[in-house]
Amino acid sequence: MRLLILGGTVFLGRHVIDAALARGHTVTMLNRGRRGRDLFPEVERLVGDRDGDMSALRGRDFDAVIDCSGYTPAQIERALAALDTGAPQVVFVSSISAYGRFVPDKVYDEASPLAAGHEGYGALKARAEEALAHALPDRHTLVRPGLIVGPHDPTGRFTYWPERVARGGEVLAPGRPDRPVQFIDARDLARFCVTLAETRVTGAFNAIGHRLPMRELLDACVAAAPGTDARFTWIDDEALLALEVAPWTGLPLWLPESDPDYGGMLLADCARAFAAGLATRPMAATIADTLAWTRAPREADWDGAKLVATLTPEREAQCLASFQGADGARPLKPA
């Protein structure tokens, strides 16, 4: 196939290009040309701005588009308008943030209501989905991932856990040990996007992965770091909120389970995606590869602007010092 990849030099997009090339497709990428200039010398590069000039697409013909960089309805409309030879199948990487609310303890699927309005990341993703569906009612696919993880992650969200466990010592573990979490390796998500383009399957798909207990994730991080002396002190949601720890960013993959709007965010039903060809690698491989990447030198044009403010070692120590418990897992009131 002749595939157009919108994006392709930072995180998910570069894995999509890897997956497409591995399957023998001819790839063209379009992005602003600011980073990754040495990546994929065999791939045709077009320069364009989703918020400006997209004329590089004029007169070009592709079998499918995989959009890894669209955030707003205007960006979707501008890209489709530039494809003046006719828009082919478009696989749009949206987000579970497009849903309006995540009810505590409730599993949700692709039929859940979307976010309202035109402000904020989730609402704009929802409006972008609608713009694509309106323009290509029979030729669009919506992929809704949750936390995307793995090598080249510019946010530092998931990478926090393999790095922190490898550092060892007493580790602040958030919430219940059996609290469910979900994430998707960017390489698995990339292959799924290419599969959807190849099969021209339409509709929406929660592409996140299997649910697993947080305890299992942390145990796997221990297994990936031989020699670590990491030990876990589990502190519950209420205590962490009292300490003003930021959910999702301060401690990645932690959301208070009772939160009325986000308590159920890590409870997505992904059955449709698995039925359509999503396949996920063993968690141990994702953790090992992520840890190896964090220890490797950064590329010359690495940009840390998207890194989230996770707990510093000093802040974590302060939180741990505020609690004591004989079993190391039952926090008391802050000191």
CSV table of C-alpha atoms in Angstrom, one decimal:
chain,number,residue,atom,x,y,z
A,1,MET,CA,0.0,0.0,0.0
A,2,ARG,CA,1.0,3.6,-0.4
A,3,LEU,CA,0.6,5.0,3.1
A,4,LEU,CA,0.7,8.6,4.3
A,5,ILE,CA,1.7,9.1,7.9
A,6,LEU,CA,0.8,12.4,9.5
A,7,GLY,CA,3.5,12.8,12.2
A,8,GLY,CA,6.3,10.2,12.4
A,9,THR,CA,9.4,11.6,14.1
A,10,VAL,CA,8.7,11.6,17.9
A,11,PHE,CA,6.9,8.7,19.4
A,12,LEU,CA,3.9,6.8,18.0
A,13,GLY,CA,4.5,8.0,14.5
A,14,ARG,CA,8.0,6.6,14.3
A,15,HIS,CA,6.7,3.2,15.4
A,16,VAL,CA,3.9,3.4,12.8
A,17,ILE,CA,6.5,4.0,10.1
A,18,ASP,CA,8.6,1.1,11.4
A,19,ALA,CA,5.6,-1.2,11.3
A,20,ALA,CA,4.6,-0.1,7.8
A,21,LEU,CA,8.0,-0.5,6.4
A,22,ALA,CA,8.3,-4.0,8.0
A,23,ARG,CA,5.2,-5.0,6.1
A,24,GLY,CA,6.6,-3.8,2.8
A,25,HIS,CA,4.4,-0.7,2.3
A,26,THR,CA,5.6,2.5,0.6
A,27,VAL,CA,5.5,5.3,3.1
A,28,THR,CA,5.3,9.1,2.9
A,29,MET,CA,5.4,11.1,6.0
A,30,LEU,CA,4.2,14.7,6.5
A,31,ASN,CA,5.2,16.8,9.5
A,32,ARG,CA,6.8,20.1,10.4
A,33,GLY,CA,10.3,18.8,9.7
A,34,ARG,CA,11.7,20.1,13.0
A,35,ARG,CA,12.9,16.8,14.5
A,36,GLY,CA,14.1,13.4,13.4
A,37,ARG,CA,15.7,14.6,10.2
A,38,ASP,CA,18.0,11.6,10.1
A,39,LEU,CA,15.2,9.0,10.7
A,40,PHE,CA,14.0,6.8,7.8
A,41,PRO,CA,16.2,7.9,4.9
A,42,GLU,CA,14.2,5.6,2.7
A,43,VAL,CA,10.9,7.4,3.4
A,44,GLU,CA,9.6,10.3,1.4
A,45,ARG,CA,9.3,13.4,3.5
A,46,LEU,CA,6.8,16.2,3.1
A,47,VAL,CA,6.8,19.4,5.2
A,48,GLY,CA,3.5,20.8,6.3
A,49,ASP,CA,1.8,22.4,9.3
A,50,ARG,CA,-1.6,21.1,10.6
A,51,ASP,CA,-2.3,24.7,11.6
A,52,GLY,CA,-1.1,26.3,8.5
A,53,ASP,CA,0.2,25.2,5.0
A,54,MET,CA,-0.7,21.7,3.9
A,55,SER,CA,-0.1,22.3,0.2
A,56,ALA,CA,2.5,19.6,0.0
A,57,LEU,CA,-0.4,17.1,-0.2
A,58,ARG,CA,-1.8,18.7,-3.3
A,59,GLY,CA,-2.1,16.3,-6.2
A,60,ARG,CA,-0.8,13.3,-4.2
A,61,ASP,CA,-2.6,10.0,-4.1
A,62,PHE,CA,-2.4,7.4,-1.3
A,63,ASP,CA,-4.2,4.2,-0.4
A,64,ALA,CA,-4.6,5.1,3.2
A,65,VAL,CA,-3.7,7.8,5.8
A,66,ILE,CA,-2.7,7.1,9.4
A,67,ASP,CA,-3.1,10.3,11.4
A,68,CYS,CA,-0.9,10.3,14.5
A,69,SER,CA,-0.8,14.1,15.0
A,70,GLY,CA,-4.4,15.5,14.7
A,71,TYR,CA,-5.9,17.2,17.7
A,72,THR,CA,-8.6,19.6,16.5
A,73,PRO,CA,-11.4,19.5,14.0
A,74,ALA,CA,-9.7,22.3,12.0
A,75,GLN,CA,-6.6,20.2,11.6
A,76,ILE,CA,-8.6,17.2,10.3
A,77,GLU,CA,-10.5,19.4,7.9
A,78,ARG,CA,-7.3,21.1,6.6
A,79,ALA,CA,-5.6,17.8,6.0
A,80,LEU,CA,-8.6,16.4,4.1
A,81,ALA,CA,-9.0,19.5,2.0
A,82,ALA,CA,-5.4,19.3,1.0
A,83,LEU,CA,-5.9,15.8,-0.3
A,84,ASP,CA,-7.5,17.1,-3.4
A,85,THR,CA,-7.2,13.8,-5.3
A,86,GLY,CA,-9.8,12.4,-2.9
A,87,ALA,CA,-9.3,11.2,0.7
A,88,PRO,CA,-8.7,7.5,1.1
A,89,GLN,CA,-9.2,5.5,4.2
A,90,VAL,CA,-8.2,7.5,7.3
A,91,VAL,CA,-7.1,5.8,10.5
A,92,PHE,CA,-7.2,8.6,13.1
A,93,VAL,CA,-5.4,8.1,16.5
A,94,SER,CA,-7.8,9.8,18.9
A,95,SER,CA,-7.8,9.1,22.7
A,96,ILE,CA,-10.0,7.6,25.4
A,97,SER,CA,-10.0,11.2,26.6
A,98,ALA,CA,-12.6,11.8,24.0
A,99,TYR,CA,-15.1,10.2,26.3
A,100,GLY,CA,-17.0,12.6,28.5
A,101,ARG,CA,-16.8,10.8,31.9
A,102,PHE,CA,-15.3,7.7,33.5
A,103,VAL,CA,-17.7,6.5,36.2
A,104,PRO,CA,-16.0,4.8,39.1
A,105,ASP,CA,-16.1,1.0,39.0
A,106,LYS,CA,-17.8,0.9,35.6
A,107,VAL,CA,-16.3,-0.7,32.5
A,108,TYR,CA,-16.9,1.4,29.4
A,109,ASP,CA,-16.9,0.6,25.7
A,110,GLU,CA,-16.9,2.5,22.4
A,111,ALA,CA,-20.6,3.4,22.7
A,112,SER,CA,-19.9,5.6,25.8
A,113,PRO,CA,-20.9,9.3,25.4
A,114,LEU,CA,-18.2,11.7,24.1
A,115,ALA,CA,-17.0,14.8,25.8
A,116,ALA,CA,-19.0,17.9,25.2
A,117,GLY,CA,-17.8,21.4,24.2
A,118,HIS,CA,-14.8,22.7,22.3
A,119,GLU,CA,-12.3,23.3,25.0
A,120,GLY,CA,-9.7,20.9,26.4
A,121,TYR,CA,-7.8,18.0,25.0
A,122,GLY,CA,-10.6,15.4,25.3
A,123,ALA,CA,-13.3,17.6,23.9
A,124,LEU,CA,-11.2,18.7,20.9
A,125,LYS,CA,-10.3,15.0,20.1
A,126,ALA,CA,-14.1,14.3,20.2
A,127,ARG,CA,-14.8,17.1,17.8
A,128,ALA,CA,-11.9,16.0,15.6
A,129,GLU,CA,-13.5,12.5,15.4
A,130,GLU,CA,-16.8,14.0,14.4
A,131,ALA,CA,-15.2,16.2,11.7
A,132,LEU,CA,-13.6,13.1,10.2
A,133,ALA,CA,-16.8,11.0,10.4
A,134,HIS,CA,-18.8,13.8,8.7
A,135,ALA,CA,-16.2,14.1,5.9
A,136,LEU,CA,-15.7,10.4,5.3
A,137,PRO,CA,-18.7,8.6,6.8
A,138,ASP,CA,-17.7,5.2,5.2
A,139,ARG,CA,-13.9,5.6,5.1
A,140,HIS,CA,-12.7,6.4,8.6
A,141,THR,CA,-11.4,4.4,11.6
A,142,LEU,CA,-11.1,5.8,15.1
A,143,VAL,CA,-8.4,4.4,17.4
A,144,ARG,CA,-8.7,5.5,21.1
A,145,PRO,CA,-5.6,4.5,23.1
A,146,GLY,CA,-5.1,5.3,26.8
A,147,LEU,CA,-1.6,5.7,28.1
A,148,ILE,CA,0.9,5.0,25.3
A,149,VAL,CA,4.2,3.6,26.6
A,150,GLY,CA,7.5,2.2,25.5
A,151,PRO,CA,10.8,3.4,23.9
A,152,HIS,CA,10.9,7.1,22.7
A,153,ASP,CA,8.1,8.2,25.1
A,154,PRO,CA,8.6,12.0,25.4
A,155,THR,CA,6.3,12.3,28.5
A,156,GLY,CA,8.1,10.3,31.1
A,157,ARG,CA,4.8,9.0,32.5
A,158,PHE,CA,5.3,5.2,32.2
A,159,THR,CA,9.1,5.4,32.2
A,160,TYR,CA,8.8,6.7,35.8
A,161,TRP,CA,8.0,3.2,37.1
A,162,PRO,CA,10.8,1.1,35.6
A,163,GLU,CA,13.4,3.8,36.5
A,164,ARG,CA,12.1,4.3,40.0
A,165,VAL,CA,12.0,0.6,40.8
A,166,ALA,CA,15.5,0.1,39.3
A,167,ARG,CA,16.8,2.9,41.6
A,168,GLY,CA,15.7,0.8,44.6
A,169,GLY,CA,14.9,1.6,48.2
A,170,GLU,CA,11.5,2.3,49.6
A,171,VAL,CA,9.1,3.0,46.8
A,172,LEU,CA,5.8,4.9,47.2
A,173,ALA,CA,3.2,2.7,45.5
A,174,PRO,CA,-0.2,4.4,44.9
A,175,GLY,CA,-3.7,3.2,45.8
A,176,ARG,CA,-4.7,-0.5,46.3
A,177,PRO,CA,-2.2,-3.2,45.2
A,178,ASP,CA,-5.0,-4.8,43.2
A,179,ARG,CA,-6.2,-1.6,41.6
A,180,PRO,CA,-6.5,-2.2,37.8
A,181,VAL,CA,-4.4,-0.3,35.3
A,182,GLN,CA,-4.2,-0.3,31.5
A,183,PHE,CA,-1.6,0.9,29.0
A,184,ILE,CA,-0.5,0.1,25.4
A,185,ASP,CA,3.0,-0.4,24.0
A,186,ALA,CA,3.4,2.1,21.2
A,187,ARG,CA,4.8,-0.6,19.0
A,188,ASP,CA,1.7,-2.8,19.4
A,189,LEU,CA,-0.5,0.3,18.8
A,190,ALA,CA,1.5,1.1,15.7
A,191,ARG,CA,1.0,-2.4,14.3
A,192,PHE,CA,-2.7,-2.2,15.0
A,193,CYS,CA,-3.0,1.1,13.1
A,194,VAL,CA,-1.3,-0.5,10.1
A,195,THR,CA,-3.5,-3.5,10.3
A,196,LEU,CA,-6.6,-1.3,10.3
A,197,ALA,CA,-5.3,0.5,7.2
A,198,GLU,CA,-4.7,-2.7,5.4
A,199,THR,CA,-8.1,-4.3,6.2
A,200,ARG,CA,-10.0,-1.0,5.8
A,201,VAL,CA,-12.0,-1.8,8.9
A,202,THR,CA,-14.1,1.1,10.0
A,203,GLY,CA,-15.6,2.2,13.4
A,204,ALA,CA,-14.1,3.0,16.8
A,205,PHE,CA,-11.7,0.9,18.8
A,206,ASN,CA,-10.5,1.2,22.4
A,207,ALA,CA,-6.9,0.3,21.8
A,208,ILE,CA,-5.4,0.1,25.3
A,209,GLY,CA,-4.6,-3.5,26.3
A,210,HIS,CA,-5.5,-5.9,29.0
A,211,ARG,CA,-6.3,-4.7,32.6
A,212,LEU,CA,-3.8,-5.9,35.3
A,213,PRO,CA,-3.2,-5.1,38.9
A,214,MET,CA,-0.8,-2.3,39.8
A,215,ARG,CA,1.0,-4.8,42.0
A,216,GLU,CA,1.7,-7.0,39.0
A,217,LEU,CA,3.2,-4.1,37.1
A,218,LEU,CA,5.5,-3.1,39.9
A,219,ASP,CA,6.6,-6.7,40.4
A,220,ALA,CA,7.4,-6.9,36.7
A,221,CYS,CA,9.5,-3.8,37.1
A,222,VAL,CA,11.4,-5.5,39.9
A,223,ALA,CA,12.0,-8.5,37.6
A,224,ALA,CA,13.4,-6.2,34.9
A,225,ALA,CA,16.0,-4.7,37.2
A,226,PRO,CA,18.2,-7.5,38.7
A,227,GLY,CA,19.8,-6.4,41.9
A,228,THR,CA,17.3,-3.8,42.8
A,229,ASP,CA,16.4,-3.7,46.5
A,230,ALA,CA,13.0,-1.9,45.8
A,231,ARG,CA,10.3,-2.5,48.4
A,232,PHE,CA,6.8,-1.0,48.2
A,233,THR,CA,4.9,1.1,50.7
A,234,TRP,CA,1.2,1.3,49.5
A,235,ILE,CA,-0.5,4.6,50.3
A,236,ASP,CA,-4.2,4.9,49.7
A,237,ASP,CA,-6.0,7.4,47.5
A,238,GLU,CA,-7.3,9.7,50.3
A,239,ALA,CA,-3.9,9.9,51.9
A,240,LEU,CA,-2.2,10.8,48.6
A,241,LEU,CA,-4.7,13.5,47.9
A,242,ALA,CA,-4.2,14.9,51.4
A,243,LEU,CA,-0.5,15.1,50.5
A,244,GLU,CA,-1.4,17.0,47.3
A,245,VAL,CA,0.2,14.4,45.1
A,246,ALA,CA,-1.0,15.0,41.5
A,247,PRO,CA,-3.0,12.1,40.0
A,248,TRP,CA,-1.7,10.7,36.7
A,249,THR,CA,1.3,12.9,36.5
A,250,GLY,CA,2.8,13.0,40.0
A,251,LEU,CA,2.5,9.3,40.2
A,252,PRO,CA,1.8,7.9,36.7
A,253,LEU,CA,-1.0,5.4,36.3
A,254,TRP,CA,-2.6,6.5,39.5
A,255,LEU,CA,-6.1,7.9,39.6
A,256,PRO,CA,-8.3,8.0,42.7
A,257,GLU,CA,-10.8,5.3,42.2
A,258,SER,CA,-13.6,7.3,43.7
A,259,ASP,CA,-13.1,10.3,41.5
A,260,PRO,CA,-16.6,11.0,39.9
A,261,ASP,CA,-15.2,12.0,36.5
A,262,TYR,CA,-12.0,9.9,36.2
A,263,GLY,CA,-12.3,7.0,38.7
A,264,GLY,CA,-13.1,4.5,35.9
A,265,MET,CA,-10.7,5.7,33.3
A,266,LEU,CA,-8.5,2.5,33.5
A,267,LEU,CA,-11.5,0.2,32.9
A,268,ALA,CA,-11.9,0.3,29.2
A,269,ASP,CA,-13.4,-2.7,27.3
A,270,CYS,CA,-11.0,-3.5,24.5
A,271,ALA,CA,-12.7,-6.5,23.1
A,272,ARG,CA,-13.5,-4.9,19.7
A,273,ALA,CA,-9.8,-4.0,19.2
A,274,PHE,CA,-8.6,-7.5,20.0
A,275,ALA,CA,-11.2,-8.9,17.6
A,276,ALA,CA,-9.9,-6.5,14.9
A,277,GLY,CA,-6.3,-7.6,15.2
A,278,LEU,CA,-4.8,-5.8,18.2
A,279,ALA,CA,-2.0,-8.0,19.7
A,280,THR,CA,0.0,-7.0,22.8
A,281,ARG,CA,3.5,-8.2,23.7
A,282,PRO,CA,4.4,-9.5,27.2
A,283,MET,CA,4.6,-6.7,29.8
A,284,ALA,CA,8.1,-7.8,30.7
A,285,ALA,CA,9.3,-7.0,27.2
A,286,THR,CA,7.8,-3.5,27.3
A,287,ILE,CA,9.3,-2.8,30.7
A,288,ALA,CA,12.8,-4.1,29.8
A,289,ASP,CA,12.9,-2.2,26.5
A,290,THR,CA,11.6,1.0,28.2
A,291,LEU,CA,14.3,0.7,30.9
A,292,ALA,CA,17.0,0.1,28.3
A,293,TRP,CA,15.9,3.1,26.3
A,294,THR,CA,15.9,5.4,29.4
A,295,ARG,CA,19.5,4.4,30.0
A,296,ALA,CA,20.6,5.1,26.4
A,297,PRO,CA,21.9,8.4,25.1
A,298,ARG,CA,19.2,10.8,23.9
A,299,GLU,CA,19.1,11.8,20.2
A,300,ALA,CA,20.6,15.1,19.3
A,301,ASP,CA,17.2,16.8,18.8
A,302,TRP,CA,15.6,15.3,21.9
A,303,ASP,CA,13.0,17.7,23.3
A,304,GLY,CA,12.0,17.3,26.9
A,305,ALA,CA,9.2,19.9,26.7
A,306,LYS,CA,6.5,17.2,27.2
A,307,LEU,CA,8.0,15.6,30.3
A,308,VAL,CA,5.5,15.5,33.1
A,309,ALA,CA,6.3,16.6,36.7
A,310,THR,CA,6.5,13.2,38.4
A,311,LEU,CA,7.5,13.0,42.1
A,312,THR,CA,11.1,13.9,42.7
A,313,PRO,CA,13.1,11.6,45.0
A,314,GLU,CA,12.9,14.3,47.7
A,315,ARG,CA,9.2,14.7,47.4
A,316,GLU,CA,8.6,11.0,47.5
A,317,ALA,CA,10.7,10.7,50.6
A,318,GLN,CA,8.7,13.5,52.3
A,319,CYS,CA,5.5,11.6,51.5
A,320,LEU,CA,6.8,8.3,52.8
A,321,ALA,CA,8.1,10.0,56.0
A,322,SER,CA,4.6,11.3,56.7
A,323,PHE,CA,3.4,7.8,57.3
A,324,GLN,CA,4.3,4.8,59.3
A,325,GLY,CA,2.8,1.3,59.5
A,326,ALA,CA,4.0,-2.0,61.0
A,327,ASP,CA,3.4,-3.8,57.7
A,328,GLY,CA,4.7,-1.0,55.5
A,329,ALA,CA,1.4,-0.9,53.6
A,330,ARG,CA,-1.1,0.7,55.9
A,331,PRO,CA,-0.7,4.5,56.0
A,332,LEU,CA,-1.8,6.5,59.0
A,333,LYS,CA,-2.6,10.2,59.1
A,334,PRO,CA,0.0,12.6,57.8
A,335,ALA,CA,2.4,13.8,60.5
